[in-house]
Amino acid sequence: MAMRYWRAAEPKRSYDVVVVGGGGHGLATAYYLARNHDLTDVCVVEKGWLGGGNTARNTTIIRSNYLWDESAAIYEHSLKLWERLEEDLGLDLRFSQRGVLNLAHDLGEMRSSLRRVNANALNGVDAEWLTPAEVAAFCPVVNVSPDVRYPVLGATLQRRGGIARHDRVAWGFASVADRLGVDIVEHCEVTGFVRSPAGRVTGVETTRGTITANKVAVVAAGHTSVLAAMVGLRLPLQSHPLQALVSVLLTPVLDCVVMSNAVHVYVSQADKGELVMGAGIDGHNSYTQRGAFHLIEEQLAAALELFPVFAHAKLLRTWGGIVDVCPDASPIIGPTPIEGLWLNCGWGTGGFKATPGSGWVFAETIAKGEPAPLALPFALDRFTTGALINEHGAAAVAH
Amino acid sequence: MLLLPCPWCGLREEVEFRYGGQAGIAYPADPDALSDEEWADYLFMRDNPKGPFAERWYHVHGCRRWFNLVRDTATNELLAEGR
Amino acid sequence: MPGPGPGRRLASGGAIDRTRTLGFTFDGREYAGLEGDTLASALLANGLAGGFQSPLLGRPRGVMSAGPEEPCAFVEVSAPWFDLLAPATMLRLVDGLAAIPRTGVGRLPPPDASAVAARPRHAHVETLVVGGGVAGLRAAREAAERGDRVLLLDERSWLGGTARSFEQVEGRPAWEWVEETAAALRSAPDVTLLTEATALGLYDAGYAVIHERSRPVEHLWHVRAKRVVLATGAHERPVAFAGNDRPGVMLSGAVLTYLDRFGVLPAERAVVWVANDAGYATARALRAAGAEVVAVVDARREGEAAAQDQARADGLEVLAGSVIAATDAATGSGHVSGAFAVGPDGQRIRLEAELLAVSGGWNPVVQLHRAIGGGLRYDPARACFVPDGGPTWLSATGAAAGEVPAAEPVWHIAAGDGDSSALSTSLSEHFVDLQRDQTVSDVAGALDAGLRSVEHIKRVTHIGTAADQGRTSGTLAAEIVNQLLGADPGAQGPTGARPPWAPLPYHVLAGPFRGRLFDPVRETPIHPWHVAHGAVFENVGQWKRPWYFQREGESMEEAVLRECAAARDGVALMDASTLGKIEVVGPDAATFLDRMYTNAISTLPVGRLRYGVMLGLDGMVFDDGVAMRLAADRYLVTTTTGNAAAVLDRFEEWLQTEWPELRCWATSVTEQWATIAVVGPLAREVLWAAGTDVDVSTAAFPFMAWRDGTVAGVPARVTRVSFSGSLAFEVNIASWHGLQVWEALYAAGQPFGLTVYGTETMHVLRAEKAFPIVGQDTDGTVTADDLGMSWIVNLRKGDFVGRRSLRRADLTRPNRKQLVGLLPQDTAALIPEGAQLIDPGSVGASPPVPMRGHVTSSYRSAALGRTFALALLEAGRQRHGDTVFAFDARLTEPIAATVADPVFYDPEGARRDG
């Protein structure tokens, strides 16, 4: 194996930037800080093993067909980065633009899907509307019979959407960031923040000692609120378990990504052969990384409505991640009321696809000391002005 | 699936309930007197601890009564029951 | 083609029924086994040691285990039922079983091959015991004696686990003890024993999910237990060495199981290799069965274990301080033909044998414990991980708790020279995960590349991720990582455990909740009439609503124009029963509703109705409906069809959690009432013809009033309310009278040309009047003012839900999107709903193109004789008369439209009186 991964760095006492969270978004942030902004005096601290949180636990769907301009802009920027990421990172990410279908099952969903397709087209995001017959032609295993409880009335298709191998994304960002001089420190949990007398955050206390920094960037997904609480900051975030599941390996049966909000399915078949599905989000707050089993049962009942051919597929593994969800199902990116502390969180159920874009705009925001244009609409103050970016329709239960 | 103590019905499966988030966020006595920031704080800002959390549940598919309890979000262990 | 093997059925012994022969096919050939066999034991008895292949490298593989840990012998079953992928070791042999070997990759059958049945079952017990071996049976007996309700399950088809016929339990021969104990349990009042049942996972508060592979109907059990006892035993662990994957290399306990339980001798000549005492029983049993035991190779040094000398005293050859470093194979079958032992001084000898029974030690089966948050602790004496911590309701007993033989930590024999720290490329035949074809070389490669965590190693090699759930590879991989990194044994443990414990079919999890049972269907009392009269239905939430009524030879467009014309110019009926209806009752009902709606409901006189809008706390339109005052302390409010439950829940939440002092109660009455809208200038004539004692004249029955009386001989509450702009009455009757009154009104209306209509016509009619539909013309980001309905927001009446949000910056900015009408400049052009609105100067521009709004509703109007649309448009109310273009990706070019006031039909309101 010619591949070289990242060093096991010993943390220095001080850095320009400390990134808290060694998942995809944190590592992408560190990479783009180094690559785009020549900031290499950067340390990523991760409380567990690198990429072991939501990066390792998602269903790897990549798309940018969001309704609102602000979302489309950041997700499309991300998708464009995905399209050259294997080259950038020098690693096969199994990035496969196999097309993402979003099914519509009632007239209301048809209207909102068409609205989204049209908005996407005008925003330069590839989008098509497929009739049920076209859905069947594109993905023959979807049941488009009108005689089911919620028939497929059509679908949007983003051909540039697809999947990638989640682990490799984290490893790729880590490895290249490492070579650019970023220190990546695993098994290093932040236990507190260092504050100046004026209240500015000037570093982090960790299980491996105090690390000071000019800027501290928190990219901790489900644990963001826990870190924010250490500096007395309350956020519009709630952490919920979200489950995913895979089947045993199967011979090829599904060559695109299919998502359905109404019937609640999102599924693809990974390159190895397992069907990868997401299940529902648990309603209650929890950090247990395990969800309720009835959500798995409901998910598979829904899956068989759409894919009768999956009846004999076997469930191999289920697991849970902890998603941090905002009231408008959009992320928070930018400064906080506390000087020196920067936040990138609230990606909820849809963070994987945003990984490079999120890192890119967050790095720009940190480096320049002000929100990047693509990040500006996602600032924390939208909860005060009311300028929410309501992506419940697009994000809904699936993503 | 959690097993939740409805104060009126006893222990019931989680599927009978709807979650109500953090307990004790009272509707402001005079919303008009609040600044936009204070109003946003009421509307959106919530505790989200890893550990004991006072929260609200609604027995929607049962007696349809709201109640509070304290649950450890790190373990799902129930720490206190309430009304 | 199965490879020939050396196994055979012994003349006696085993827990099989030699009088009952079962025919089966394997890979297309016919064989016979016995009642009590597994497919694996029957294969071995037929001399089929191999017959399987490795997935990536295509190496010959055979049965390695006798239980769920099997990594190699996977089959697809096509008869008598279908099973995508199952270990042959766990398949109880049945007559007619047809199986073909699979490499660990399943092949889905076409959907019509899916005749399957699975049912959920539920149980509540004080004690759930997972595992029906001796420890589990004891735990169940103890619980039953305590008076507990008990459920005990075992994934095998028998109870007793790995109890051997020659062992004693409580002074009784083990198998007799098992039988007696099980019989006693079965006769106890609240004890259930399940076999072929797998505990898939444990969840919060003693919740367990169990897959019972009963046939032909499988069961998915949902169990709530006060206590769960894990008696899941231990799995024997292989060792990584060159050629450790060949057919004929088996776990030593498995060899003993085949001999003792199935009366099957896997081969006539064997080497037993142990790092603990357990393998000696296998050696003795092999010899007792007539096999030649070439040697017992014991990794422990000479004199380190008493078992060595005891074995020698029994005449067994023991090579102490020795390991097996490699095997070789017969050409052709790939079956083991010899094993290379390396002695304490490095001397290497070849031992000729067709069976190599390996015991690297025992891993307690703790996956269920780990998946519910339990930890692990390394036990150096036993060289294994034992359960630690976990929820209070969970305990382990027997081998699962760590009661396994002491063992030498032997994980990996490097390169045949006994020096386990040396890495070399020859490690590529030292298999760690046989089902993923991953070797020590792959692990070493990942470490060389800089990975250190077993979680990363797992993800780069896929060790432990196959259908065998890594049962033989998980701990082995972790310990090899520890060894290669120079860390102590146990420094890193196996990767996290993730349920289910054994794979199971999706259809079992879905159970009966498919097709019609996937989601309940709600139908109005009039539904059968709609079905009989050509209704095309629309799903609205769970409701089936007539979308339009299609006549022979008519298109949808024609049907809707016909229905609209009837409602505008004649008379038409619509079933409005799905509207949500909530009674709000109590002395404080008026106060409460004033706080829920944007306008004053308290000022509504008894006998009258008032339209109302509710906001979310964020100030956005949440729902609308009509409030009807039935008495000073009694209202009936309607909601949109889709929001009925949400509105009631919201009422309950505010009443209970914020204003418990209000004496006010809310009750859903949606299904108590059927509601029939009689719409059109001839509505009165139809009511008269049907017979009513309500004076429906304009003078006596004003708009937005209600009257009690009878219609068609049935007690009815008639309201004058219009969602169409035409004269309309809504006749509310008890739901059991719904169909009868509908039929009476329909019959009475025939002389007047009465037509029935569905939701599409309802939408057209209301759109002509710019009555918004929540969820279609709004999307959670629209205020009442955006809809041109600031008149309904009474900021002076006091606080109401959402009021404070209305003065936030974003809700008061001037360029908010506002509801407008659009008139396509080509009067026949129908703008697709969902079209985006762009400026004339943006037509043909390349992206990103600024969007000014979007079309929410769009129809052909019979009344207007043209098409029209509703849209949300930036600062739209200031733009009446402007031209905008409606963009739809499917159109060749955008449609030009003129912005207009959205009220197109009867803006003066003259038509509502008929």
PDB file of C-alpha atoms in Angstrom, chain A residues 76-287:
ATOM      1  CA  GLU A  76     -23.452  23.477  -5.196  1.00  0.00           C
ATOM      2  CA  HIS A  77     -20.081  24.955  -4.270  1.00  0.00           C
ATOM      3  CA  SER A  78     -19.542  21.803  -2.282  1.00  0.00           C
ATOM      4  CA  LEU A  79     -20.568  19.548  -5.156  1.00  0.00           C
ATOM      5  CA  LYS A  80     -18.154  21.344  -7.474  1.00  0.00           C
ATOM      6  CA  LEU A  81     -15.409  20.688  -4.938  1.00  0.00           C
ATOM      7  CA  TRP A  82     -16.441  17.029  -4.766  1.00  0.00           C
ATOM      8  CA  GLU A  83     -16.044  16.820  -8.521  1.00  0.00           C
ATOM      9  CA  ARG A  84     -12.320  17.500  -8.230  1.00  0.00           C
ATOM     10  CA  LEU A  85     -11.697  16.238  -4.726  1.00  0.00           C
ATOM     11  CA  GLU A  86     -10.130  12.908  -5.647  1.00  0.00           C
ATOM     12  CA  GLU A  87      -7.569  14.821  -7.652  1.00  0.00           C
ATOM     13  CA  ASP A  88      -7.044  17.398  -4.882  1.00  0.00           C
ATOM     14  CA  LEU A  89      -6.544  14.782  -2.207  1.00  0.00           C
ATOM     15  CA  GLY A  90      -4.818  12.218  -4.369  1.00  0.00           C
ATOM     16  CA  LEU A  91      -7.101   9.491  -3.089  1.00  0.00           C
ATOM     17  CA  ASP A  92      -9.769   7.338  -4.645  1.00  0.00           C
ATOM     18  CA  LEU A  93     -12.869   8.380  -2.736  1.00  0.00           C
ATOM     19  CA  ARG A  94     -15.169   6.055  -4.700  1.00  0.00           C
ATOM     20  CA  PHE A  95     -16.989   9.247  -5.657  1.00  0.00           C
ATOM     21  CA  SER A  96     -19.725   8.071  -7.977  1.00  0.00           C
ATOM     22  CA  GLN A  97     -22.069  10.536  -9.684  1.00  0.00           C
ATOM     23  CA  ARG A  98     -24.771   7.979 -10.236  1.00  0.00           C
ATOM     24  CA  GLY A  99     -27.734  10.323  -9.927  1.00  0.00           C
ATOM     25  CA  VAL A 100     -30.048  11.097  -7.025  1.00  0.00           C
ATOM     26  CA  LEU A 101     -33.788  10.601  -7.386  1.00  0.00           C
ATOM     27  CA  ASN A 102     -36.140  12.407  -5.007  1.00  0.00           C
ATOM     28  CA  LEU A 103     -39.553  10.797  -5.366  1.00  0.00           C
ATOM     29  CA  ALA A 104     -42.832  12.671  -5.084  1.00  0.00           C
ATOM     30  CA  HIS A 105     -45.878  10.801  -3.807  1.00  0.00           C
ATOM     31  CA  ASP A 106     -48.658  13.352  -3.653  1.00  0.00           C
ATOM     32  CA  LEU A 107     -49.728  16.474  -5.486  1.00  0.00           C
ATOM     33  CA  GLY A 108     -48.225  18.731  -2.852  1.00  0.00           C
ATOM     34  CA  GLU A 109     -44.875  17.005  -3.166  1.00  0.00           C
ATOM     35  CA  MET A 110     -45.103  17.297  -6.937  1.00  0.00           C
ATOM     36  CA  ARG A 111     -45.587  21.052  -6.685  1.00  0.00           C
ATOM     37  CA  SER A 112     -42.740  21.542  -4.264  1.00  0.00           C
ATOM     38  CA  SER A 113     -40.478  19.217  -6.253  1.00  0.00           C
ATOM     39  CA  LEU A 114     -41.137  21.121  -9.469  1.00  0.00           C
ATOM     40  CA  ARG A 115     -40.580  24.387  -7.666  1.00  0.00           C
ATOM     41  CA  ARG A 116     -37.220  23.044  -6.546  1.00  0.00           C
ATOM     42  CA  VAL A 117     -36.277  21.724  -9.981  1.00  0.00           C
ATOM     43  CA  ASN A 118     -37.005  25.114 -11.487  1.00  0.00           C
ATOM     44  CA  ALA A 119     -35.106  26.957  -8.787  1.00  0.00           C
ATOM     45  CA  ASN A 120     -32.177  24.599  -9.237  1.00  0.00           C
ATOM     46  CA  ALA A 121     -32.123  25.157 -12.992  1.00  0.00           C
ATOM     47  CA  LEU A 122     -32.040  28.923 -12.531  1.00  0.00           C
ATOM     48  CA  ASN A 123     -29.305  28.567  -9.928  1.00  0.00           C
ATOM     49  CA  GLY A 124     -27.179  26.469 -12.249  1.00  0.00           C
ATOM     50  CA  VAL A 125     -27.787  23.266 -10.323  1.00  0.00           C
ATOM     51  CA  ASP A 126     -28.571  20.358 -12.621  1.00  0.00           C
ATOM     52  CA  ALA A 127     -32.100  19.125 -12.091  1.00  0.00           C
ATOM     53  CA  GLU A 128     -34.693  17.242 -14.037  1.00  0.00           C
ATOM     54  CA  TRP A 129     -38.249  16.153 -13.475  1.00  0.00           C
ATOM     55  CA  LEU A 130     -39.045  12.548 -14.324  1.00  0.00           C
ATOM     56  CA  THR A 131     -42.488  11.095 -14.887  1.00  0.00           C
ATOM     57  CA  PRO A 132     -43.242   7.733 -13.261  1.00  0.00           C
ATOM     58  CA  ALA A 133     -42.390   5.982 -16.523  1.00  0.00           C
ATOM     59  CA  GLU A 134     -39.107   7.845 -16.679  1.00  0.00           C
ATOM     60  CA  VAL A 135     -38.431   6.921 -13.052  1.00  0.00           C
ATOM     61  CA  ALA A 136     -38.971   3.266 -13.930  1.00  0.00           C
ATOM     62  CA  ALA A 137     -36.628   3.577 -16.891  1.00  0.00           C
ATOM     63  CA  PHE A 138     -33.931   5.268 -14.821  1.00  0.00           C
ATOM     64  CA  CYS A 139     -34.295   2.957 -11.828  1.00  0.00           C
ATOM     65  CA  PRO A 140     -36.149  -0.229 -12.776  1.00  0.00           C
ATOM     66  CA  VAL A 141     -36.356  -1.626  -9.254  1.00  0.00           C
ATOM     67  CA  VAL A 142     -38.526   1.237  -7.978  1.00  0.00           C
ATOM     68  CA  ASN A 143     -42.158   0.203  -7.815  1.00  0.00           C
ATOM     69  CA  VAL A 144     -44.063   2.829  -9.814  1.00  0.00           C
ATOM     70  CA  SER A 145     -47.338   0.929  -9.772  1.00  0.00           C
ATOM     71  CA  PRO A 146     -50.325   3.210  -9.152  1.00  0.00           C
ATOM     72  CA  ASP A 147     -51.835   0.518  -6.937  1.00  0.00           C
ATOM     73  CA  VAL A 148     -49.740   1.120  -3.856  1.00  0.00           C
ATOM     74  CA  ARG A 149     -50.583   3.146  -0.773  1.00  0.00           C
ATOM     75  CA  TYR A 150     -48.506   6.145  -1.898  1.00  0.00           C
ATOM     76  CA  PRO A 151     -47.809   5.803  -5.613  1.00  0.00           C
ATOM     77  CA  VAL A 152     -44.812   7.455  -7.212  1.00  0.00           C
ATOM     78  CA  LEU A 153     -46.130  10.492  -9.082  1.00  0.00           C
ATOM     79  CA  GLY A 154     -42.731  11.509 -10.381  1.00  0.00           C
ATOM     80  CA  ALA A 155     -39.266  12.390  -9.196  1.00  0.00           C
ATOM     81  CA  THR A 156     -36.583  14.989  -9.396  1.00  0.00           C
ATOM     82  CA  LEU A 157     -33.239  13.789 -10.659  1.00  0.00           C
ATOM     83  CA  GLN A 158     -29.864  15.331 -10.079  1.00  0.00           C
ATOM     84  CA  ARG A 159     -27.523  13.366 -12.295  1.00  0.00           C
ATOM     85  CA  ARG A 160     -24.423  14.913 -10.748  1.00  0.00           C
ATOM     86  CA  GLY A 161     -25.475  13.700  -7.330  1.00  0.00           C
ATOM     87  CA  GLY A 162     -24.228  10.415  -5.971  1.00  0.00           C
ATOM     88  CA  ILE A 163     -22.222   8.814  -3.211  1.00  0.00           C
ATOM     89  CA  ALA A 164     -18.656   8.504  -1.972  1.00  0.00           C
ATOM     90  CA  ARG A 165     -16.811   6.417   0.610  1.00  0.00           C
ATOM     91  CA  HIS A 166     -17.198   8.423   3.776  1.00  0.00           C
ATOM     92  CA  ASP A 167     -14.144   7.123   5.632  1.00  0.00           C
ATOM     93  CA  ARG A 168     -11.836   7.861   2.767  1.00  0.00           C
ATOM     94  CA  VAL A 169     -13.008  11.458   2.683  1.00  0.00           C
ATOM     95  CA  ALA A 170     -11.895  11.996   6.257  1.00  0.00           C
ATOM     96  CA  TRP A 171      -8.642  10.130   5.693  1.00  0.00           C
ATOM     97  CA  GLY A 172      -7.957  12.067   2.504  1.00  0.00           C
ATOM     98  CA  PHE A 173      -8.443  15.474   4.122  1.00  0.00           C
ATOM     99  CA  ALA A 174      -6.424  14.368   7.147  1.00  0.00           C
ATOM    100  CA  SER A 175      -3.561  13.002   5.113  1.00  0.00           C
ATOM    101  CA  VAL A 176      -3.185  16.032   2.866  1.00  0.00           C
ATOM    102  CA  ALA A 177      -3.675  18.507   5.718  1.00  0.00           C
ATOM    103  CA  ASP A 178      -1.006  16.584   7.635  1.00  0.00           C
ATOM    104  CA  ARG A 179       1.412  16.935   4.751  1.00  0.00           C
ATOM    105  CA  LEU A 180       0.706  20.666   4.615  1.00  0.00           C
ATOM    106  CA  GLY A 181       1.808  20.884   8.252  1.00  0.00           C
ATOM    107  CA  VAL A 182      -1.447  20.588  10.161  1.00  0.00           C
ATOM    108  CA  ASP A 183      -1.167  18.656  13.429  1.00  0.00           C
ATOM    109  CA  ILE A 184      -3.904  16.083  13.900  1.00  0.00           C
ATOM    110  CA  VAL A 185      -4.279  14.872  17.466  1.00  0.00           C
ATOM    111  CA  GLU A 186      -6.610  11.978  18.143  1.00  0.00           C
ATOM    112  CA  HIS A 187      -7.877  10.879  21.553  1.00  0.00           C
ATOM    113  CA  CYS A 188      -7.647  14.464  22.736  1.00  0.00           C
ATOM    114  CA  GLU A 189     -10.884  15.673  24.269  1.00  0.00           C
ATOM    115  CA  VAL A 190     -11.621  19.319  24.908  1.00  0.00           C
ATOM    116  CA  THR A 191     -12.611  19.750  28.536  1.00  0.00           C
ATOM    117  CA  GLY A 192     -12.792  23.536  28.677  1.00  0.00           C
ATOM    118  CA  PHE A 193     -11.848  26.785  27.025  1.00  0.00           C
ATOM    119  CA  VAL A 194      -9.107  29.210  27.949  1.00  0.00           C
ATOM    120  CA  ARG A 195     -10.523  32.717  28.326  1.00  0.00           C
ATOM    121  CA  SER A 196      -8.789  36.071  28.532  1.00  0.00           C
ATOM    122  CA  PRO A 197      -9.842  38.460  31.291  1.00  0.00           C
ATOM    123  CA  ALA A 198     -11.992  40.196  28.680  1.00  0.00           C
ATOM    124  CA  GLY A 199     -13.728  36.931  27.941  1.00  0.00           C
ATOM    125  CA  ARG A 200     -12.073  36.188  24.640  1.00  0.00           C
ATOM    126  CA  VAL A 201     -11.465  32.519  23.922  1.00  0.00           C
ATOM    127  CA  THR A 202      -7.708  32.034  23.675  1.00  0.00           C
ATOM    128  CA  GLY A 203      -7.378  28.283  23.650  1.00  0.00           C
ATOM    129  CA  VAL A 204      -8.680  24.950  24.798  1.00  0.00           C
ATOM    130  CA  GLU A 205      -8.123  22.738  27.804  1.00  0.00           C
ATOM    131  CA  THR A 206      -7.785  19.160  26.692  1.00  0.00           C
ATOM    132  CA  THR A 207      -7.136  15.728  28.087  1.00  0.00           C
ATOM    133  CA  ARG A 208      -3.657  16.198  26.640  1.00  0.00           C
ATOM    134  CA  GLY A 209      -3.027  19.605  28.151  1.00  0.00           C
ATOM    135  CA  THR A 210      -3.741  23.225  27.430  1.00  0.00           C
ATOM    136  CA  ILE A 211      -3.451  24.405  23.848  1.00  0.00           C
ATOM    137  CA  THR A 212      -3.653  28.117  23.194  1.00  0.00           C
ATOM    138  CA  ALA A 213      -4.770  29.579  19.910  1.00  0.00           C
ATOM    139  CA  ASN A 214      -5.633  32.862  18.273  1.00  0.00           C
ATOM    140  CA  LYS A 215      -8.821  31.346  17.032  1.00  0.00           C
ATOM    141  CA  VAL A 216     -10.772  28.308  18.149  1.00  0.00           C
ATOM    142  CA  ALA A 217     -13.049  26.765  15.554  1.00  0.00           C
ATOM    143  CA  VAL A 218     -15.633  24.322  16.876  1.00  0.00           C
ATOM    144  CA  VAL A 219     -16.775  21.744  14.304  1.00  0.00           C
ATOM    145  CA  ALA A 220     -18.177  19.145  16.649  1.00  0.00           C
ATOM    146  CA  ALA A 221     -21.566  18.276  15.133  1.00  0.00           C
ATOM    147  CA  GLY A 222     -23.754  16.606  17.784  1.00  0.00           C
ATOM    148  CA  HIS A 223     -21.452  17.685  20.624  1.00  0.00           C
ATOM    149  CA  THR A 224     -21.385  21.375  19.701  1.00  0.00           C
ATOM    150  CA  SER A 225     -23.885  22.333  22.375  1.00  0.00           C
ATOM    151  CA  VAL A 226     -21.809  20.580  25.023  1.00  0.00           C
ATOM    152  CA  LEU A 227     -18.741  22.607  24.049  1.00  0.00           C
ATOM    153  CA  ALA A 228     -20.700  25.841  23.723  1.00  0.00           C
ATOM    154  CA  ALA A 229     -22.133  25.328  27.202  1.00  0.00           C
ATOM    155  CA  MET A 230     -18.555  25.412  28.554  1.00  0.00           C
ATOM    156  CA  VAL A 231     -18.467  29.110  27.655  1.00  0.00           C
ATOM    157  CA  GLY A 232     -22.084  29.740  28.642  1.00  0.00           C
ATOM    158  CA  LEU A 233     -23.328  29.893  25.076  1.00  0.00           C
ATOM    159  CA  ARG A 234     -26.779  28.508  24.275  1.00  0.00           C
ATOM    160  CA  LEU A 235     -27.478  27.612  20.690  1.00  0.00           C
ATOM    161  CA  PRO A 236     -30.587  26.794  18.668  1.00  0.00           C
ATOM    162  CA  LEU A 237     -29.448  23.193  18.425  1.00  0.00           C
ATOM    163  CA  GLN A 238     -30.813  19.893  19.627  1.00  0.00           C
ATOM    164  CA  SER A 239     -28.903  16.624  19.371  1.00  0.00           C
ATOM    165  CA  HIS A 240     -30.818  13.588  18.222  1.00  0.00           C
ATOM    166  CA  PRO A 241     -29.908  10.012  17.323  1.00  0.00           C
ATOM    167  CA  LEU A 242     -30.114   9.263  13.631  1.00  0.00           C
ATOM    168  CA  GLN A 243     -29.744   5.680  12.491  1.00  0.00           C
ATOM    169  CA  ALA A 244     -28.459   4.078   9.349  1.00  0.00           C
ATOM    170  CA  LEU A 245     -28.238   0.492   8.259  1.00  0.00           C
ATOM    171  CA  VAL A 246     -26.641  -1.755   5.694  1.00  0.00           C
ATOM    172  CA  SER A 247     -27.603  -5.064   4.180  1.00  0.00           C
ATOM    173  CA  VAL A 248     -25.309  -7.981   3.599  1.00  0.00           C
ATOM    174  CA  LEU A 249     -23.370  -7.742   0.347  1.00  0.00           C
ATOM    175  CA  LEU A 250     -25.567  -8.158  -2.694  1.00  0.00           C
ATOM    176  CA  THR A 251     -24.928  -8.530  -6.361  1.00  0.00           C
ATOM    177  CA  PRO A 252     -25.663  -5.205  -8.119  1.00  0.00           C
ATOM    178  CA  VAL A 253     -29.334  -4.268  -7.950  1.00  0.00           C
ATOM    179  CA  LEU A 254     -29.482  -0.472  -7.553  1.00  0.00           C
ATOM    180  CA  ASP A 255     -27.231   1.902  -9.456  1.00  0.00           C
ATOM    181  CA  CYS A 256     -28.527   5.274  -8.297  1.00  0.00           C
ATOM    182  CA  VAL A 257     -29.564   6.978  -5.078  1.00  0.00           C
ATOM    183  CA  VAL A 258     -33.282   6.980  -4.321  1.00  0.00           C
ATOM    184  CA  MET A 259     -34.831   9.236  -1.714  1.00  0.00           C
ATOM    185  CA  SER A 260     -38.430   9.620  -0.688  1.00  0.00           C
ATOM    186  CA  ASN A 261     -39.617  11.998   1.988  1.00  0.00           C
ATOM    187  CA  ALA A 262     -43.236  10.890   2.111  1.00  0.00           C
ATOM    188  CA  VAL A 263     -42.573   7.171   2.249  1.00  0.00           C
ATOM    189  CA  HIS A 264     -39.319   7.936   4.012  1.00  0.00           C
ATOM    190  CA  VAL A 265     -36.580   6.011   2.310  1.00  0.00           C
ATOM    191  CA  TYR A 266     -33.109   6.941   1.274  1.00  0.00           C
ATOM    192  CA  VAL A 267     -31.036   4.194  -0.189  1.00  0.00           C
ATOM    193  CA  SER A 268     -28.083   3.442  -2.397  1.00  0.00           C
ATOM    194  CA  GLN A 269     -25.896   0.425  -3.042  1.00  0.00           C
ATOM    195  CA  ALA A 270     -22.266   0.921  -2.133  1.00  0.00           C
ATOM    196  CA  ASP A 271     -19.448  -0.203  -4.399  1.00  0.00           C
ATOM    197  CA  LYS A 272     -18.849  -3.245  -2.179  1.00  0.00           C
ATOM    198  CA  GLY A 273     -22.449  -4.335  -2.644  1.00  0.00           C
ATOM    199  CA  GLU A 274     -24.313  -3.489   0.548  1.00  0.00           C
ATOM    200  CA  LEU A 275     -27.527  -1.504   0.436  1.00  0.00           C
ATOM    201  CA  VAL A 276     -27.039   1.595   2.547  1.00  0.00           C
ATOM    202  CA  MET A 277     -30.161   3.130   4.049  1.00  0.00           C
ATOM    203  CA  GLY A 278     -30.969   5.825   6.495  1.00  0.00           C
ATOM    204  CA  ALA A 279     -33.693   5.406   9.056  1.00  0.00           C
ATOM    205  CA  GLY A 280     -35.724   8.018  10.866  1.00  0.00           C
ATOM    206  CA  ILE A 281     -34.479  10.458  13.428  1.00  0.00           C
ATOM    207  CA  ASP A 282     -35.423   9.848  17.053  1.00  0.00           C
ATOM    208  CA  GLY A 283     -37.612  12.628  18.377  1.00  0.00           C
ATOM    209  CA  HIS A 284     -35.831  12.997  21.700  1.00  0.00           C
ATOM    210  CA  ASN A 285     -32.459  14.456  22.550  1.00  0.00           C
ATOM    211  CA  SER A 286     -29.797  11.837  23.112  1.00  0.00           C
ATOM    212  CA  TYR A 287     -26.078  11.367  22.925  1.00  0.00           C
TER     213      TYR A 287
END
